[in-house]
């Protein structure tokens, strides 16, 4: 899939979310999201829709160029999830540094594991439990 096709599918995903939210508001409050106090205020609403579509197009473009978008379903899903993906990326490393404290990494096994002896293997246990032959003078064929 070409990157620009992924962008179009991603914008569709963002539009589906906006349509769903608009339907939910209209159904529960019997008004559209751009009407406030009985007066239409469509500019702020259109700006919010534009930002959502911009995020969706941006994310699907990046994933599309890197070859991570295999088809329309993946692109639409990325468009739907674009704000969450961007928020997760922003939250993962706010200062540009790794979010894991390097001093907290484990360099070896914990002490309680290092002090214990490993259990002998199953075949070693079986060999230790096998009784010695009862009559060492006899041959294997029973004579």
XYZ file of N, CA and C in Angstrom:
429
model
N 0.849 -1.170 0.000
C 0.000 0.000 0.000
C 0.897 1.236 0.000
N 0.543 2.179 -0.840
C 1.287 3.430 -0.928
C 0.974 4.288 0.307
N 1.918 5.148 0.685
C 1.751 5.946 1.886
C 0.547 6.882 1.784
N 0.305 7.418 0.604
C -0.818 8.358 0.461
C -2.162 7.635 0.557
N -2.186 6.367 0.137
C -3.405 5.584 0.305
C -3.650 5.305 1.788
N -2.567 5.000 2.509
C -2.685 4.783 3.950
C -3.212 6.039 4.637
N -2.754 7.211 4.174
C -3.233 8.471 4.759
C -4.729 8.649 4.551
N -5.199 8.338 3.359
C -6.631 8.475 3.090
C -7.446 7.522 3.965
N -6.983 6.273 4.103
C -7.679 5.317 4.958
C -7.623 5.749 6.423
N -6.486 6.311 6.841
C -6.369 6.810 8.213
C -7.318 7.958 8.480
N -7.455 8.862 7.490
C -8.410 9.965 7.634
C -9.837 9.427 7.734
N -10.121 8.368 7.000
C -11.438 7.738 7.112
C -11.656 7.223 8.531
N -10.631 6.603 9.125
C -10.741 6.120 10.502
C -11.039 7.245 11.472
N -10.348 8.380 11.300
C -10.607 9.534 12.164
C -12.022 10.043 11.949
N -12.465 10.067 10.704
C -13.830 10.507 10.412
C -14.873 9.590 11.020
N -14.603 8.297 11.030
C -15.536 7.355 11.650
C -15.675 7.613 13.142
N -14.555 7.920 13.799
C -14.623 8.223 15.230
C -15.449 9.485 15.461
N -15.184 10.507 14.657
C -15.935 11.753 14.816
C -17.424 11.541 14.549
N -17.753 10.762 13.537
C -19.160 10.478 13.241
C -19.813 9.720 14.395
N -19.076 8.774 14.982
C -19.600 8.026 16.126
C -19.831 8.916 17.329
N -18.887 9.823 17.587
C -19.061 10.734 18.715
C -20.221 11.697 18.474
N -20.349 12.172 17.233
C -21.451 13.070 16.905
C -22.789 12.348 17.074
N -22.868 11.118 16.611
C -24.099 10.336 16.739
C -24.440 10.113 18.207
N -23.435 9.780 19.021
C -23.654 9.542 20.449
C -24.173 10.803 21.135
N -23.579 11.950 20.846
C -24.047 13.202 21.444
C -25.458 13.535 20.994
N -25.727 13.373 19.716
C -27.052 13.690 19.199
C -28.113 12.762 19.797
N -27.766 11.506 19.971
C -28.714 10.534 20.506
C -28.984 10.752 21.986
N -27.944 11.083 22.766
C -28.127 11.225 24.209
C -28.602 12.616 24.613
N -28.128 13.649 23.906
C -28.472 15.016 24.305
C -29.379 15.720 23.296
N -29.685 15.030 22.223
C -30.544 15.558 21.172
C -30.065 16.912 20.648
N -28.747 17.005 20.511
C -28.156 18.197 19.897
C -26.861 17.772 19.216
N -26.399 18.594 18.309
C -25.134 18.323 17.640
C -23.998 18.978 18.423
N -22.780 18.461 18.288
C -21.672 18.970 19.102
C -21.316 20.427 18.821
N -21.659 20.940 17.665
C -21.272 22.316 17.362
C -22.321 23.339 17.788
N -23.402 22.895 18.395
C -24.425 23.809 18.899
C -24.259 23.908 20.410
N -24.021 25.140 20.883
C -23.863 25.366 22.316
C -24.762 26.529 22.711
N -25.560 26.327 23.703
C -26.524 27.332 24.173
C -27.471 27.764 23.055
N -27.820 26.825 22.204
C -28.755 27.101 21.119
C -28.169 27.835 19.934
N -26.884 28.140 19.980
C -26.242 28.879 18.891
C -25.190 27.985 18.230
N -25.142 27.977 16.902
C -24.123 27.169 16.223
C -22.730 27.762 16.411
N -21.819 26.920 16.835
C -20.413 27.307 16.981
C -19.574 26.253 16.264
N -19.631 26.302 14.957
C -19.039 25.240 14.165
C -17.530 25.384 14.005
N -16.969 26.582 14.123
C -15.524 26.771 13.910
C -14.680 25.976 14.909
N -14.944 26.041 16.215
C -14.138 25.226 17.139
C -14.286 23.725 16.877
N -15.485 23.316 16.524
C -15.713 21.895 16.250
C -14.943 21.466 15.002
N -14.999 22.268 13.947
C -14.254 21.938 12.723
C -12.752 21.927 12.971
N -12.269 22.816 13.823
C -10.847 22.821 14.159
C -10.458 21.531 14.881
N -11.299 21.069 15.805
C -11.027 19.819 16.519
C -11.040 18.629 15.560
N -11.986 18.620 14.616
C -12.049 17.541 13.624
C -10.809 17.590 12.732
N -10.398 18.790 12.352
C -9.186 18.944 11.538
C -7.969 18.393 12.278
N -7.831 18.719 13.566
C -6.689 18.217 14.341
C -6.695 16.698 14.429
N -7.852 16.118 14.635
C -7.929 14.660 14.712
C -7.536 14.026 13.381
N -8.029 14.574 12.281
C -7.669 14.047 10.959
C -6.186 14.256 10.672
N -5.644 15.383 11.104
C -4.216 15.655 10.924
C -3.376 14.619 11.666
N -3.767 14.298 12.906
C -3.051 13.271 13.668
C -3.146 11.915 12.968
N -4.333 11.583 12.478
C -4.534 10.294 11.807
C -3.699 10.210 10.535
N -3.698 11.280 9.755
C -2.918 11.287 8.513
C -1.424 11.211 8.824
N -0.993 11.924 9.846
C 0.420 11.892 10.214
C 0.889 10.517 10.654
N 0.122 9.883 11.532
C 0.503 8.547 12.019
C 0.479 7.526 10.885
N -0.573 7.523 10.076
C -0.641 6.533 8.997
C 0.410 6.807 7.930
N 0.798 8.063 7.738
C 1.877 8.362 6.788
C 3.195 7.762 7.267
N 3.496 7.943 8.548
C 4.753 7.412 9.096
C 4.768 5.889 9.034
N 3.682 5.271 9.449
C 3.612 3.808 9.392
C 3.597 3.313 7.940
N 2.928 4.040 7.063
C 2.863 3.641 5.661
C 4.213 3.723 4.969
N 4.965 4.789 5.204
C 6.288 4.948 4.595
C 7.237 3.867 5.090
N 7.105 3.475 6.361
C 7.999 2.445 6.901
C 7.560 1.032 6.545
N 6.465 0.899 5.788
C 6.024 -0.423 5.354
C 5.253 -1.195 6.405
N 4.758 -0.529 7.434
C 4.058 -1.208 8.516
C 2.563 -1.339 8.282
N 2.032 -0.723 7.219
C 0.600 -0.779 6.942
C 0.387 -1.747 5.790
N -0.212 -2.892 6.081
C -0.387 -3.932 5.074
C -1.634 -3.728 4.227
N -2.648 -3.078 4.775
C -3.880 -2.930 4.027
C -4.770 -1.866 4.618
N -5.946 -1.694 4.028
C -6.864 -0.653 4.482
C -7.314 -0.810 5.935
N -7.531 -2.033 6.385
C -7.978 -2.237 7.760
C -6.942 -1.708 8.746
N -5.678 -1.983 8.494
C -4.621 -1.491 9.377
C -4.573 0.033 9.371
N -4.727 0.643 8.204
C -4.676 2.105 8.107
C -5.871 2.740 8.814
N -7.059 2.176 8.646
C -8.247 2.711 9.325
C -8.078 2.573 10.838
N -7.552 1.447 11.287
C -7.319 1.236 12.718
C -6.324 2.247 13.262
N -5.263 2.514 12.514
C -4.307 3.532 12.941
C -4.966 4.905 13.002
N -5.823 5.204 12.047
C -6.534 6.482 12.068
C -7.439 6.614 13.270
N -8.094 5.531 13.633
C -8.970 5.542 14.810
C -8.144 5.734 16.087
N -7.007 5.069 16.157
C -6.194 5.075 17.376
C -5.136 6.165 17.402
N -5.066 7.023 16.409
C -3.992 8.015 16.302
C -3.794 8.855 17.566
N -4.836 9.446 18.158
C -4.589 10.245 19.365
C -4.004 9.429 20.516
N -4.439 8.183 20.645
C -3.923 7.330 21.720
C -2.466 6.968 21.447
N -2.136 6.646 20.204
C -0.752 6.308 19.848
C 0.159 7.488 20.130
N -0.252 8.679 19.711
C 0.566 9.871 19.934
C 0.730 10.134 21.424
N -0.324 9.971 22.198
C -0.236 10.186 23.648
C 0.696 9.175 24.299
N 0.624 7.914 23.884
C 1.502 6.884 24.454
C 2.965 7.164 24.124
N 3.244 7.598 22.908
C 4.614 7.933 22.529
C 5.107 9.118 23.349
N 4.263 10.126 23.515
C 4.653 11.301 24.295
C 4.863 10.962 25.768
N 4.037 10.074 26.317
C 4.155 9.705 27.729
C 5.319 8.771 28.006
N 5.770 8.044 27.005
C 6.793 7.027 27.246
C 8.141 7.634 27.618
N 8.480 8.791 27.122
C 9.768 9.395 27.417
C 9.656 10.909 27.351
N 9.153 11.539 28.411
C 8.915 12.977 28.352
C 10.185 13.819 28.261
N 11.289 13.347 28.777
C 12.502 14.160 28.765
C 13.467 13.765 27.659
N 13.101 12.804 26.846
C 14.016 12.344 25.810
C 14.972 11.285 26.320
N 14.933 10.985 27.593
C 15.788 9.976 28.199
C 15.010 8.680 28.329
N 15.695 7.549 28.467
C 14.971 6.297 28.680
C 14.104 6.385 29.928
N 12.925 5.800 29.858
C 12.009 5.873 30.983
C 12.350 4.860 32.076
N 13.281 3.946 31.826
C 13.696 2.959 32.822
C 14.968 3.462 33.488
N 15.000 3.417 34.798
C 16.167 3.849 35.550
C 17.285 2.821 35.351
N 18.431 3.216 34.755
C 19.503 2.241 34.507
C 20.034 1.614 35.794
N 19.963 2.321 36.920
C 20.454 1.761 38.179
C 19.554 0.650 38.684
N 18.332 0.593 38.186
C 17.378 -0.410 38.666
C 17.433 -1.704 37.859
N 18.269 -1.755 36.828
C 18.333 -2.967 36.019
C 19.087 -4.053 36.764
N 18.707 -5.270 36.556
C 19.325 -6.421 37.215
C 20.502 -6.872 36.366
N 21.682 -6.991 36.992
C 22.872 -7.421 36.260
C 23.135 -8.907 36.409
N 22.531 -9.541 37.355
C 22.716 -10.969 37.565
C 21.488 -11.550 38.212
N 21.534 -12.854 38.521
C 20.357 -13.453 39.155
C 20.200 -12.926 40.577
N 18.995 -12.871 41.064
C 18.777 -12.452 42.455
C 19.510 -13.383 43.408
N 19.867 -12.847 44.578
C 20.664 -13.611 45.535
C 19.978 -14.898 45.972
N 18.681 -14.881 46.162
C 17.999 -16.081 46.649
C 18.016 -17.189 45.596
N 18.214 -16.855 44.343
C 18.309 -17.881 43.301
C 19.744 -18.365 43.180
N 20.709 -17.474 43.314
C 22.115 -17.838 43.145
C 22.601 -18.766 44.255
N 22.012 -18.691 45.465
C 22.469 -19.503 46.588
C 21.927 -20.926 46.568
N 20.957 -21.225 45.776
C 20.361 -22.556 45.779
C 21.008 -23.422 44.721
N 21.079 -24.713 45.034
C 21.608 -25.671 44.062
C 20.494 -26.063 43.120
N 20.809 -26.216 41.855
C 19.765 -26.671 40.940
C 19.407 -28.117 41.244
N 18.176 -28.479 40.969
C 17.741 -29.854 41.184
C 18.425 -30.752 40.160
N 18.782 -31.974 40.548
C 19.400 -32.879 39.575
C 18.410 -33.202 38.457
N 18.947 -33.476 37.316
C 18.115 -33.799 36.160
C 17.335 -35.081 36.429
N 16.264 -35.293 35.683
C 15.383 -36.449 35.890
C 16.128 -37.762 35.675
N 17.023 -37.816 34.667
C 17.746 -39.071 34.425
C 18.752 -39.340 35.534
N 19.322 -38.297 36.159
C 20.206 -38.503 37.303
C 19.410 -39.062 38.481
N 18.228 -38.540 38.707
C 17.390 -39.037 39.795
C 17.007 -40.492 39.552
N 16.686 -40.840 38.329
C 16.316 -42.219 38.011
C 17.504 -43.145 38.221
N 18.713 -42.702 37.856
C 19.907 -43.525 38.035
C 20.205 -43.740 39.510
N 19.947 -42.708 40.327
C 20.195 -42.840 41.759
C 19.182 -43.769 42.415
N 17.988 -43.880 41.851
C 16.939 -44.696 42.463
C 16.915 -46.122 41.922
N 17.672 -46.445 40.895
C 17.671 -47.789 40.334
C 18.401 -48.735 41.290
N 17.769 -49.833 41.692
C 18.428 -50.760 42.628
C 19.534 -51.543 41.908
N 20.554 -51.981 42.654
C 21.622 -52.787 42.041
C 21.076 -54.159 41.643
N 21.735 -54.840 40.712
C 21.254 -56.170 40.310
C 21.231 -57.118 41.510
N 20.199 -57.981 41.558
C 20.024 -58.860 42.720
C 21.008 -60.020 42.721
N 21.432 -60.516 41.594
C 22.357 -61.642 41.542
C 23.466 -61.286 40.555
N 24.587 -60.750 41.043
C 25.641 -60.292 40.131
C 26.347 -61.429 39.396
N 26.238 -62.671 39.846
C 26.927 -63.766 39.199
C 26.261 -64.251 37.937
N 25.048 -63.997 37.727
C 24.313 -64.481 36.562
C 24.581 -63.604 35.365
N 24.498 -64.158 34.199
C 24.655 -63.401 32.960
C 23.306 -62.804 32.576
N 23.312 -62.054 31.522
C 22.093 -61.370 31.103
C 21.030 -62.308 30.529
N 21.406 -63.449 30.050
C 20.399 -64.332 29.449
C 19.763 -65.259 30.498
N 20.086 -65.090 31.786
C 19.414 -65.801 32.855
C 20.114 -67.082 33.250
N 21.327 -67.409 32.781
C 22.026 -68.642 33.128
C 22.972 -68.480 34.270
